[in-house]
Each structure stands twice: as C-alpha cells, then as structure tokens.
Short mmCIF file of C-alpha atoms and ligand atoms in Angstrom, two decimals:
data_model
loop_
_atom_site.label_atom_id
_atom_site.label_comp_id
_atom_site.label_asym_id
_atom_site.label_seq_id
_atom_site.Cartn_x
_atom_site.Cartn_y
_atom_site.Cartn_z
CA MET A 1 118.29 98.60 104.49
CA THR A 2 120.03 97.17 101.41
CA GLY A 3 118.70 98.82 98.27
CA GLU A 4 117.94 102.30 97.01
CA LEU A 5 114.93 104.25 98.34
CA LEU A 6 111.85 103.54 96.23
CA LEU A 7 108.92 105.06 97.92
CA GLU A 8 108.66 107.67 100.66
CA VAL A 9 105.24 108.59 102.05
CA LYS A 10 105.43 111.76 103.99
CA ASP A 11 102.68 112.87 106.30
CA LEU A 12 99.94 111.51 104.10
CA HIS A 13 96.31 112.50 104.86
CA VAL A 14 93.40 111.17 103.10
CA HIS A 15 90.08 112.44 104.24
CA PHE A 16 86.67 111.57 102.77
CA PRO A 17 83.88 114.12 103.51
CA THR A 18 80.65 112.38 103.78
CA PRO A 19 77.09 113.33 104.97
CA ASP A 20 77.87 111.91 108.43
CA GLY A 21 81.08 113.63 108.83
CA VAL A 22 84.74 113.44 107.51
CA VAL A 23 86.19 109.89 107.35
CA LYS A 24 89.81 110.33 108.35
CA ALA A 25 90.87 107.14 106.54
CA VAL A 26 94.62 108.05 106.52
CA ASP A 27 95.79 110.69 109.16
CA GLY A 28 99.34 111.59 109.09
CA LEU A 29 101.23 108.62 107.84
CA SER A 30 104.89 108.37 106.78
CA PHE A 31 107.15 105.42 105.85
CA LYS A 32 109.78 104.44 103.38
CA VAL A 33 110.22 101.33 101.24
CA HIS A 34 113.50 100.19 99.72
CA ARG A 35 114.45 98.00 96.82
CA GLY A 36 114.95 94.32 97.88
CA GLU A 37 112.72 94.58 100.92
CA THR A 38 109.21 93.37 101.72
CA PHE A 39 107.61 96.00 103.77
CA GLY A 40 104.60 94.72 105.70
CA ILE A 41 101.72 96.90 106.68
CA VAL A 42 99.64 95.43 109.41
CA GLY A 43 96.44 96.48 110.93
CA GLU A 44 92.85 95.43 111.57
CA SER A 45 90.42 95.98 108.68
CA GLY A 46 89.37 99.66 108.36
CA SER A 47 92.74 100.92 109.52
CA GLY A 48 93.48 102.67 106.15
CA LYS A 49 95.78 100.17 104.60
CA SER A 50 94.07 100.02 101.31
CA VAL A 51 93.34 103.69 100.93
CA THR A 52 97.02 104.55 101.59
CA ASN A 53 97.95 102.48 98.56
CA LEU A 54 95.09 103.24 96.29
CA THR A 55 95.89 106.93 96.93
CA ALA A 56 99.46 106.28 95.88
CA LEU A 57 98.40 104.76 92.66
CA GLY A 58 95.79 107.59 92.03
CA LEU A 59 92.94 104.92 92.10
CA ILE A 60 90.75 106.73 94.56
CA ASP A 61 88.36 109.38 93.30
CA ARG A 62 90.27 112.56 94.10
CA GLU A 63 87.01 114.61 93.70
CA LYS A 64 85.67 112.84 96.78
CA ALA A 65 88.69 112.88 98.81
CA ARG A 66 90.86 115.49 100.49
CA VAL A 67 94.53 114.49 100.12
CA SER A 68 97.57 116.14 101.39
CA GLY A 69 101.15 115.10 102.02
CA GLU A 70 103.65 113.59 99.63
CA VAL A 71 104.18 110.25 97.98
CA LEU A 72 107.57 110.25 96.54
CA PHE A 73 108.14 107.36 94.12
CA MET A 74 111.65 107.18 92.67
CA GLY A 75 111.96 110.87 93.32
CA ARG A 76 108.62 112.06 91.93
CA ASP A 77 105.60 113.09 93.98
CA LEU A 78 102.74 110.92 92.67
CA LEU A 79 100.17 113.11 94.17
CA LYS A 80 101.22 115.89 91.90
CA LEU A 81 101.25 113.98 88.72
CA SER A 82 98.53 114.48 86.07
CA ALA A 83 96.17 111.57 85.36
CA GLY A 84 98.03 110.84 82.21
CA GLU A 85 101.50 110.93 83.83
CA LEU A 86 100.24 108.67 86.64
CA ARG A 87 98.90 106.26 84.18
CA LYS A 88 102.37 105.90 82.70
CA VAL A 89 103.63 104.91 86.08
CA ARG A 90 100.90 102.48 86.95
CA GLY A 91 101.42 98.96 85.83
CA LYS A 92 104.97 99.89 84.62
CA ASP A 93 107.19 100.88 87.46
CA LEU A 94 104.64 100.49 90.27
CA SER A 95 102.04 97.78 90.01
CA MET A 96 99.48 96.30 92.31
CA ILE A 97 97.99 92.90 93.32
CA PHE A 98 94.63 92.85 94.98
CA GLN A 99 92.82 90.85 97.59
CA ASP A 100 90.11 89.06 95.64
CA PRO A 101 91.48 87.12 92.65
CA PHE A 102 87.90 85.88 91.81
CA ALA A 103 86.76 89.48 91.07
CA CYS A 104 90.02 91.00 89.86
CA LEU A 105 90.04 89.52 86.42
CA HIS A 106 87.44 90.45 83.73
CA PRO A 107 85.20 87.36 83.38
CA PHE A 108 84.65 87.88 79.60
CA TYR A 109 88.29 88.09 78.42
CA ARG A 110 90.89 85.28 78.21
CA VAL A 111 93.46 85.42 80.98
CA GLY A 112 96.27 85.68 78.40
CA ASP A 113 94.66 88.52 76.58
CA GLN A 114 94.24 90.51 79.85
CA ILE A 115 97.90 90.18 80.58
CA ALA A 116 98.86 90.89 76.95
CA GLU A 117 96.80 94.16 77.33
CA ALA A 118 98.92 95.13 80.33
CA ILE A 119 102.08 94.73 78.07
CA LEU A 120 100.66 96.68 75.19
CA CYS A 121 99.46 99.69 77.28
CA HIS A 122 103.03 100.59 77.93
CA ALA A 123 105.01 99.10 75.14
CA GLU A 124 104.71 98.62 71.35
CA MET A 125 105.37 95.08 70.36
CA ASP A 126 104.12 92.73 67.66
CA LYS A 127 101.51 90.15 68.64
CA ARG A 128 103.76 87.14 68.58
CA ARG A 129 106.27 88.58 70.98
CA VAL A 130 103.60 89.76 73.21
CA LYS A 131 102.17 86.25 73.42
CA ALA A 132 105.48 84.84 74.03
CA ARG A 133 106.13 87.25 76.81
CA VAL A 134 102.80 86.44 78.47
CA ILE A 135 103.51 82.73 78.28
CA GLU A 136 106.91 83.32 79.68
CA MET A 137 105.38 85.20 82.62
CA LEU A 138 102.69 82.61 83.22
CA ASP A 139 105.50 80.11 83.38
CA ALA A 140 107.46 82.20 85.67
CA VAL A 141 104.67 82.39 88.30
CA GLY A 142 104.19 78.60 88.20
CA ILE A 143 101.18 78.09 85.96
CA PRO A 144 101.46 74.66 84.24
CA ASN A 145 100.86 74.35 80.59
CA PRO A 146 101.04 78.14 79.95
CA GLU A 147 100.50 77.85 76.23
CA SER A 148 97.04 76.22 76.61
CA ARG A 149 96.34 78.20 79.82
CA TYR A 150 96.82 81.40 77.77
CA ARG A 151 93.46 80.85 76.06
CA ASP A 152 91.48 80.01 79.22
CA TYR A 153 88.91 82.23 80.79
CA PRO A 154 89.23 83.34 84.50
CA HIS A 155 86.57 80.94 85.59
CA GLN A 156 88.63 77.97 84.30
CA TYR A 157 91.31 78.99 86.73
CA SER A 158 91.47 78.13 90.38
CA GLY A 159 91.75 80.83 93.07
CA GLY A 160 95.46 80.27 93.48
CA MET A 161 96.02 80.28 89.77
CA ARG A 162 94.20 83.52 89.31
CA GLN A 163 96.32 85.12 91.91
CA ARG A 164 99.40 83.79 90.11
CA ALA A 165 98.08 85.38 86.88
CA MET A 166 97.46 88.67 88.66
CA ILE A 167 101.16 88.44 89.92
CA ALA A 168 102.28 87.75 86.37
CA MET A 169 100.31 90.72 85.09
CA ALA A 170 101.92 92.94 87.71
CA LEU A 171 105.38 91.85 86.68
CA VAL A 172 105.22 92.11 82.83
CA HIS A 173 107.21 95.48 82.83
CA ASN A 174 109.74 94.60 85.48
CA PRO A 175 108.26 97.17 88.05
CA ALA A 176 110.42 98.53 90.77
CA LEU A 177 107.76 98.16 93.39
CA VAL A 178 104.80 95.78 93.70
CA ILE A 179 102.04 96.63 96.18
CA ALA A 180 100.21 93.47 97.34
CA ASP A 181 96.86 94.27 99.09
CA GLU A 182 96.08 91.19 101.15
CA PRO A 183 96.93 89.01 98.32
CA THR A 184 96.26 85.80 100.34
CA THR A 185 93.23 86.71 102.38
CA ALA A 186 90.71 85.17 99.93
CA LEU A 187 92.65 81.92 99.47
CA ASP A 188 92.82 78.51 101.15
CA VAL A 189 95.59 78.17 103.78
CA THR A 190 97.77 75.79 101.70
CA VAL A 191 97.42 78.14 98.70
CA GLN A 192 98.23 81.18 100.92
CA ALA A 193 101.63 79.62 101.65
CA GLN A 194 102.43 79.05 97.98
CA ILE A 195 101.50 82.58 96.98
CA LEU A 196 103.54 84.09 99.85
CA GLU A 197 106.50 81.93 98.81
CA LEU A 198 105.92 83.11 95.12
CA ILE A 199 105.90 86.71 96.19
CA ASP A 200 109.00 86.17 98.23
CA ARG A 201 110.69 84.49 95.25
CA ILE A 202 109.87 87.13 92.66
CA LYS A 203 111.04 89.82 95.01
CA LYS A 204 114.54 88.13 95.07
CA ASP A 205 114.58 87.15 91.41
CA PHE A 206 113.45 90.46 90.11
CA ASN A 207 115.13 92.49 92.85
CA ILE A 208 112.13 94.65 93.46
CA GLY A 209 110.55 96.22 96.48
CA VAL A 210 107.19 94.77 97.72
CA ILE A 211 104.65 96.26 100.02
CA LEU A 212 102.75 93.48 101.61
CA ILE A 213 99.47 94.60 103.21
CA THR A 214 97.68 92.22 105.56
CA HIS A 215 95.67 92.06 108.71
CA ASP A 216 97.48 88.83 109.67
CA LEU A 217 100.87 89.33 111.52
CA GLY A 218 101.59 85.71 110.82
CA VAL A 219 101.94 86.50 107.04
CA VAL A 220 104.39 89.39 107.79
CA ALA A 221 106.35 87.28 110.19
CA ASP A 222 107.15 84.81 107.29
CA VAL A 223 108.25 87.18 104.41
CA ALA A 224 108.67 90.81 105.65
CA GLN A 225 111.93 92.58 106.57
CA SER A 226 110.24 95.63 107.77
CA VAL A 227 106.79 96.15 109.52
CA MET A 228 104.54 99.03 110.01
CA VAL A 229 101.59 98.45 112.45
CA MET A 230 98.72 100.68 111.53
CA TYR A 231 95.93 101.82 113.74
CA ALA A 232 93.11 104.24 112.73
CA GLY A 233 94.92 105.68 109.65
CA ARG A 234 98.30 106.23 111.59
CA GLY A 235 101.49 104.28 112.20
CA ALA A 236 101.60 102.81 115.68
CA GLU A 237 104.98 101.04 115.29
CA LEU A 238 107.53 100.78 112.60
CA GLY A 239 110.68 98.80 112.55
CA ALA A 240 112.70 95.74 111.33
CA ARG A 241 110.66 92.56 111.43
CA ASP A 242 112.86 90.91 114.16
CA ARG A 243 112.70 94.06 116.39
CA VAL A 244 108.91 94.43 116.14
CA PHE A 245 108.29 90.72 116.87
CA ASN A 246 110.82 90.35 119.73
CA GLN A 247 110.60 93.76 121.26
CA PRO A 248 107.34 95.37 120.44
CA LEU A 249 106.78 98.82 121.83
CA HIS A 250 103.13 99.62 121.27
CA PRO A 251 100.29 98.14 123.34
CA TYR A 252 98.40 97.67 120.10
CA SER A 253 101.22 95.57 118.67
CA TRP A 254 101.24 93.54 121.85
CA GLY A 255 97.38 92.81 121.32
CA LEU A 256 98.11 91.79 117.84
CA LEU A 257 100.91 89.46 118.64
CA GLU A 258 98.94 87.87 121.57
CA SER A 259 95.99 87.16 119.25
CA ILE A 260 97.95 85.04 116.74
CA PRO A 261 98.20 81.31 117.48
CA GLN A 262 101.63 79.88 118.06
CA ILE A 263 101.88 76.26 117.13
CA ASP A 264 105.38 75.74 118.59
CA GLN A 265 104.51 77.04 121.91
CA LYS A 266 102.03 74.63 123.52
CA GLY A 267 99.56 76.09 126.05
CA THR A 268 99.94 79.78 125.27
CA ARG A 269 96.70 81.59 125.60
CA LEU A 270 95.04 83.52 122.72
CA VAL A 271 94.12 86.94 123.87
CA PRO A 272 91.75 88.96 121.85
CA ILE A 273 92.08 92.81 121.79
CA GLU A 274 89.21 94.29 123.81
CA GLY A 275 86.74 96.66 122.05
CA ALA A 276 86.27 97.53 118.56
CA PRO A 277 88.27 99.56 116.04
CA PRO A 278 87.32 103.24 116.39
CA SER A 279 85.04 105.03 113.93
CA LEU A 280 87.28 106.96 111.57
CA ILE A 281 84.73 109.93 111.81
CA HIS A 282 85.03 110.35 115.54
CA VAL A 283 88.66 109.27 116.05
CA PRO A 284 89.49 109.39 119.82
CA LYS A 285 91.44 112.38 120.87
CA GLY A 286 95.09 111.90 121.73
CA CYS A 287 96.25 108.40 121.19
CA PRO A 288 93.48 106.78 118.93
CA PHE A 289 94.21 103.48 120.75
CA HIS A 290 93.68 104.79 124.31
CA PRO A 291 90.01 103.59 124.76
CA ARG A 292 91.22 100.04 124.32
CA CYS A 293 94.56 100.33 125.92
CA PRO A 294 94.87 98.53 129.36
CA HIS A 295 98.05 100.62 130.02
CA ARG A 296 96.62 104.19 129.38
CA PHE A 297 97.60 107.03 131.68
CA GLU A 298 97.12 110.80 131.82
CA PRO A 299 98.51 112.14 128.51
CA CYS A 300 96.93 109.35 126.42
CA ASP A 301 93.45 111.00 125.97
CA LYS A 302 95.02 114.53 125.34
CA GLU A 303 98.16 114.45 123.46
CA ARG A 304 98.58 112.67 120.15
CA PRO A 305 101.76 110.63 120.19
CA ASP A 306 103.78 110.92 117.01
CA LEU A 307 105.49 107.96 115.36
CA VAL A 308 109.12 108.67 116.36
CA ASP A 309 111.98 106.80 118.10
CA ARG A 310 111.38 107.17 121.71
CA GLY A 311 114.55 105.27 122.72
CA GLY A 312 113.15 101.97 122.01
CA GLY A 313 115.44 101.29 118.96
CA HIS A 314 112.67 101.86 116.49
CA PRO A 315 109.81 104.37 116.17
CA ASP A 316 106.64 103.87 118.01
CA ALA A 317 103.57 106.05 118.92
CA CYS A 318 103.02 105.47 122.57
CA HIS A 319 103.40 107.76 125.55
CA LEU A 320 104.63 105.06 127.88
CA SER A 321 108.30 105.28 129.06
CA ILE A 322 110.71 102.93 127.38
CA GLU A 323 111.26 101.13 130.78
CA ASP A 324 107.55 100.68 131.27
CA LYS A 325 107.22 99.24 127.65
CA LYS A 326 109.89 96.75 128.37
CA ARG A 327 108.55 95.67 131.75
CA LEU A 328 104.89 95.55 130.59
CA TRP A 329 105.76 93.48 127.45
CA ASP A 330 107.74 91.03 129.56
CA GLU A 331 105.05 90.69 132.10
CA ARG A 332 102.50 90.09 129.46
CA GLU A 333 104.75 87.44 127.71
CA SER A 334 105.27 85.50 130.87
CA ARG A 335 101.66 85.63 131.83
CA ARG A 336 100.60 84.42 128.36
CA SER A 337 103.03 81.55 128.26
CA LYS A 338 102.10 80.04 131.55
CA VAL A 339 100.98 76.47 130.60
CA ILE A 340 97.28 76.07 131.19
CA ALA A 341 97.00 72.97 133.17
CA MET B 1 57.89 102.55 66.57
CA LEU B 2 57.10 100.53 69.61
CA ALA B 3 60.84 99.98 69.92
CA VAL B 4 61.29 103.66 70.41
CA THR B 5 59.65 103.75 73.84
CA GLN B 6 61.74 100.86 74.95
CA ALA B 7 64.91 102.55 73.82
CA ALA B 8 64.66 105.05 76.63
CA PHE B 9 64.31 102.24 79.08
CA TYR B 10 67.33 100.46 77.63
CA THR B 11 69.44 103.60 77.82
CA ARG B 12 68.67 103.88 81.41
CA MET B 13 69.51 100.24 81.95
CA VAL B 14 72.87 100.49 80.32
CA ARG B 15 73.58 103.69 82.29
CA GLY B 16 72.71 102.02 85.53
CA ASN B 17 74.76 98.95 84.65
CA MET B 18 77.75 101.01 83.71
CA LEU B 19 77.67 102.75 87.08
CA GLU B 20 77.57 99.47 88.79
CA VAL B 21 80.28 97.92 86.76
CA GLN B 22 82.58 100.94 87.52
CA GLY B 23 82.82 99.62 91.04
CA GLU B 24 83.93 96.19 90.07
CA ASP B 25 87.38 95.01 91.11
CA TYR B 26 88.28 93.98 87.44
CA ILE B 27 87.75 97.57 86.36
CA ARG B 28 90.13 98.76 89.13
CA THR B 29 92.55 96.06 87.86
CA ALA B 30 92.21 97.61 84.38
CA ARG B 31 93.12 100.95 85.73
CA ALA B 32 95.83 99.64 87.84
CA LYS B 33 97.69 98.03 84.99
CA GLY B 34 97.73 101.52 83.28
CA LEU B 35 95.06 101.14 80.54
CA PRO B 36 93.92 104.35 79.13
CA GLU B 37 90.42 105.45 80.15
CA ARG B 38 89.09 104.61 76.62
CA SER B 39 90.01 100.90 77.09
CA VAL B 40 88.73 100.86 80.69
CA ILE B 41 85.29 102.05 79.37
CA ARG B 42 85.37 99.25 76.75
CA HIS B 43 86.00 96.57 79.57
CA ALA B 44 82.96 98.21 81.46
CA LEU B 45 80.72 98.32 78.45
CA ARG B 46 81.27 94.57 77.57
CA SER B 47 79.84 93.83 81.07
CA ALA B 48 77.11 96.45 80.97
CA LEU B 49 75.72 95.49 77.70
CA THR B 50 75.39 91.75 78.13
CA PRO B 51 72.31 91.72 80.49
CA VAL B 52 70.69 94.04 77.92
CA VAL B 53 70.80 91.29 75.50
CA THR B 54 68.78 88.95 77.71
CA MET B 55 66.23 91.69 78.49
CA TYR B 56 65.67 92.30 74.84
CA GLY B 57 64.89 88.73 74.19
CA LEU B 58 62.12 88.77 76.82
CA ASP B 59 60.93 92.17 75.59
CA LEU B 60 60.34 90.82 72.07
CA GLY B 61 57.38 88.84 73.37
CA ILE B 62 55.87 91.98 74.78
CA LEU B 63 56.58 93.85 71.60
CA MET B 64 54.56 91.21 69.78
CA GLY B 65 51.65 91.64 72.18
CA GLY B 66 51.81 95.43 71.84
CA ALA B 67 51.66 95.07 68.03
CA ILE B 68 48.25 93.42 68.22
CA ILE B 69 46.83 96.45 69.94
CA THR B 70 48.56 99.01 67.85
CA GLU B 71 47.64 97.47 64.62
CA ALA B 72 44.05 97.11 65.74
CA ILE B 73 43.76 100.81 66.86
CA PHE B 74 45.44 102.40 63.95
CA ASN B 75 43.89 99.85 61.43
CA ILE B 76 47.36 98.88 60.28
CA PRO B 77 47.34 95.73 58.24
CA GLY B 78 49.49 93.07 59.93
CA ILE B 79 49.48 89.88 62.04
CA GLY B 80 48.05 91.98 65.07
CA GLY B 81 45.09 93.24 62.96
CA LEU B 82 44.52 89.78 61.64
CA VAL B 83 44.24 88.22 65.16
CA VAL B 84 41.76 90.87 66.27
CA ASP B 85 39.67 90.37 63.18
CA ALA B 86 39.81 86.59 63.58
CA ILE B 87 38.83 86.70 67.29
CA GLN B 88 35.74 89.01 66.42
CA ASP B 89 34.75 86.47 63.75
CA ALA B 90 35.41 83.48 66.00
CA ASN B 91 37.70 82.28 63.14
CA PHE B 92 39.46 79.49 65.16
CA PRO B 93 41.85 78.25 62.42
CA VAL B 94 43.20 81.77 61.85
CA ILE B 95 43.49 82.42 65.62
CA MET B 96 45.45 79.21 66.04
CA GLY B 97 47.66 79.94 63.04
CA THR B 98 48.58 83.52 63.99
CA THR B 99 49.17 82.36 67.65
CA LEU B 100 51.44 79.65 66.32
CA VAL B 101 53.38 82.11 64.17
CA ALA B 102 53.73 84.49 67.07
CA SER B 103 54.94 81.70 69.24
CA PHE B 104 57.54 80.66 66.88
CA ALA B 105 58.84 84.08 66.49
CA VAL B 106 59.23 84.56 70.27
CA ILE B 107 60.99 81.20 70.55
CA ALA B 108 63.23 81.94 67.68
CA ALA B 109 64.11 85.34 69.17
CA ASN B 110 64.94 83.75 72.46
CA LEU B 111 67.15 81.17 70.89
CA VAL B 112 69.04 83.93 68.97
CA VAL B 113 69.40 85.82 72.25
CA ASP B 114 70.74 82.75 73.99
CA ILE B 115 73.30 82.07 71.27
CA ILE B 116 74.42 85.79 71.33
CA TYR B 117 74.63 85.60 75.21
CA ALA B 118 76.86 82.59 75.14
CA SER B 119 79.23 84.29 72.76
CA LEU B 120 79.42 87.39 74.98
CA ASP B 121 79.79 85.56 78.28
CA PRO B 122 82.36 82.56 78.09
CA ARG B 123 80.86 81.18 81.32
CA VAL B 124 77.82 80.01 79.53
CA THR B 125 78.16 76.69 78.00
CA TYR B 126 75.78 74.22 76.24
CA SER B 127 75.59 70.88 77.79
N1 LIG C 401 85.49 106.53 99.11
C1 LIG C 401 85.29 106.49 100.43
N2 LIG C 401 84.42 107.22 101.11
C2 LIG C 401 84.36 107.31 102.38
N3 LIG C 401 85.03 106.39 103.21
C3 LIG C 401 85.99 105.56 102.66
C4 LIG C 401 86.13 105.54 101.13
N4 LIG C 401 87.07 104.54 100.91
C5 LIG C 401 87.42 104.05 102.03
N5 LIG C 401 86.74 104.69 103.25
C6 LIG C 401 86.87 104.31 104.55
O1 LIG C 401 88.24 104.38 104.97
C7 LIG C 401 88.54 103.49 105.91
C8 LIG C 401 89.79 102.68 105.70
O2 LIG C 401 89.53 101.80 104.64
P1 LIG C 401 90.47 100.76 104.07
O3 LIG C 401 91.82 101.54 103.65
O4 LIG C 401 89.82 99.99 103.02
O5 LIG C 401 90.94 99.91 105.30
P2 LIG C 401 91.72 98.53 105.26
O6 LIG C 401 92.41 98.34 103.95
O7 LIG C 401 93.02 98.79 106.31
O8 LIG C 401 90.84 97.52 105.79
C9 LIG C 401 87.33 102.68 106.13
O9 LIG C 401 86.56 102.96 107.29
C10 LIG C 401 86.42 102.93 104.85
O10 LIG C 401 85.03 102.89 105.21
MG1 LIG C 402 91.86 96.67 102.66
#
C-alpha cells in the first residue's frame, strides 16, 4: 500500500436485538484502508456493508444496537468518541456519499445552500467566500454553469448531477477518507460510469482514501485497488484487486465472479449462486456460506473459518486447502469458458 | 374555541410526521455532513410542517360548519346563528347570502393555503 493508514476496523460486531432474535448484521469484521487507495467492499445486499460504515460514522442508533470492536480512524477509536466529538469528524475528515441521490438532498432547500451548510458547520467563513467555495466545488465535480446551478432545487437536477452535488458536499473540507455506499446503484449505466470516473479522479486529485461499497464486482474491478468480499457480516476474502480477480480463494467469490457478464469473452456462461443469502438471525454454524457451497466438506458446518492468510497469498476464510482452491477454481474457469455451440 | 380541539389533532400529526421524516435519507445526509442536532431538527420540521398547512386549509371549511352549530346552541350572535334563524324562517335571500359569504371564506382560505404551500415546497409551481 502506498499511503498512510487511515482507517482500521478491528473485530467489529454490530448486533441488533429485535423481537424475532438478534440480527448479527456485522459479526467480527476487520480491515484497513490507506490514503490513496480505493477499497472496495463487495457482497450481496443484506451482507452488512452499510451497517459497517454507518456504525463507523455513528449514524446508527446506538441505543438499538450492541456494538463491539474498534474503528480506528487516524489513530482515534470512533466508537469511543462522544456524539459531539464524532460530529466534528463527520463531514470534515470522514465523509459519506449515499446510494440514492434522489432521496439524499432535502427537497425544500437549494442545492447550493445545502452544500454551504456543510461548509459552515465546520468552519466560520463570510457568506461570499462560502458561496465562492460552493461554486468552486460544483465546478470541480463537473456541474455545468455552477453559478446558476447554485440556486436550483434538487428536483431541477438530474440523478447524475445530484450525485455529483453529493460528492461536492462530501469534499468541501478536504476529508481524508470518503465512504461511498453504492453511489451508482440508483443511476443509469452511462451515468454510473461517469460517477465512478469522477470518484476515481477526486481520489487522485485530492489524494484521499475511498471506501467503495457495492454489490457489483464489475464496479470494483474498474476502480478499486483492494477488495474485501463480505458474506453474512464477515469477510470472506480480502486482497489486492488483481489477486482477488485472478486467483480468488473463496467459493463465494467464485460464485460472484461467475455471475458477472464478461463482454470480451464470448460464450462464457453466467452462473447464478445457488440458494439465498442466510438470515442474519440464524446464521449457519461454522462457515456461514456452507449451505450454499458446492465444495463443502466435514469442518465447514462445525468450525468457523477466520479471515487469515492460509497460504494463498492473501487472506481468505475457507477451510479448503490451498491446492484444492487452485484446482477447483481452474476447473470452474475452464468449464465456464467452454464456448456454448 | 373550536380551534382548540383541533390543536390536539395537529400536534399529533406533526409528531407523526416528525417521526416519519427522521427516517428520510436527507436527514441522514444532514447528520453525515456534521450538522448539529438543532439544525437537523430544523430540516425535519420544515418537511413535517408542510402537510399540516394543507390540512389546515381543508379544516377551515369544517370549522365554518361547526360554527353554525356552536353559535346556534350557545345563542352566540354570528353568521352561524344567522343561518339557523334564516332557515327556520325560510328566509331564502339571507340563506343564500350567508352561504355565499361562507363559500368565499373557504375558497379564500384555500387560496391562501395554496400560496403558502408553494412558498414552502419549491416543487410546487403555477402553470
Ligand atoms: N436498525 C436495524 N435493526 C435491525 N436490523 C437491521 C437494522 N439495520 C440493519 N439491519 C439488518 O442488517 C442487515 C445488514 O444490512 P445492510 O448493512 O444494510 O446490508 P447491505 O448494505 O450489505 O445491503 C440486514 O439484514 C438488515 O435488515
Ligand atoms: Mg447497503
């Protein structure tokens, strides 16, 4: 990794007690994010991606959740900060972009004023300088005619422009780390590519760290340097992008990779992952993926595999031996790429 | 006095709206950018109060109807009492006159409400 360590999540647990049982949304998760990298978090919906990051920012209701572990951000444990201290970090050194740009801006306030508010809650500045800064940021994220667009309301913006405005809002204080939670899921495909490109560009221009959450491995393939595959609130595999894509070690990652279309390889089959994601109240014992795993063997329903380096070159949480992993993945690859006549 | 009974209803409505609005994504955005709780509540109130304005416009008509009964029962001089007397006397010009006045009042109230609503919600435009 290139830059300094920005975020270190250590053994994070987030459990929600509900009348039906305890929802183990995050259950022993650890990872690190550095300056200058885009860290992709991938997993099916319901795997705990949003809860992880909302917990880090203190945006979940701590009364309703049991949280343990550490979230070290630039050396401080965010889980131990008071609400007031956390507020000073949010939107300043650590900011967040959300999934649905249609719902994330207040419909009754001008876009420019909403960004101005983000500036003023961490800095004292006179009105004219705030406005100049907002216009500068709108320009930086590629919004045309930023002076006149300042005065528009969110409904006068397109989806892509609203997401650009959200990105501008996240960047006003030159944060160290930006968390983007499915920033392109709600957008058209062409707009998705533009927004990803923008996120990649601001990461380089501002030299920040980015956590990019998505359920789409294709998104991560384009812009991330590191990837964590999440399953049922835990890490299944964690490594450099090229390693995870070329030598994936976990059967769940194999399933994810086989379910994305590859335009350049004609005739490859799309294979869906069998079964449904587990209930987070009754998480399967042992490896949570074992009921859906075609390669399961004795230990899988008994022992929980931790996310550690098992000789595969990067950490994974699967009991199979490294030889078996290599062989099985190669077999699956060759089976899949057989041209269907 | 009639408005007092409705005040309880409005309080409940605002409370319900506030709870609902708290779950909105833009409120989460407001928190995510680091706004103090005071400002977050201002954002939420802005959304929670707007539908109340519309309700109030509709309620003015009911208030008017209620006035007829109250004034008649308690013998308070007013438009309501006048209507009841006129109906009992079959005094058609007065019935028509008071109905007209009441109608205008309701229409005017609704117009005012629409104008206020448009100033609260920028998505509402006249065309
Ligand atoms: N406040 C809450 N109370 C109970 N369960 C919750 C709460 N918030 C999230 N969950 C549950 O946590 C799980 C993980 O959710 P989430 O992190 O949003 O998934 P993802 O972002 O990966 O799609 C889901 O099953 C969701 O229902
Ligand atoms: Mg999510």
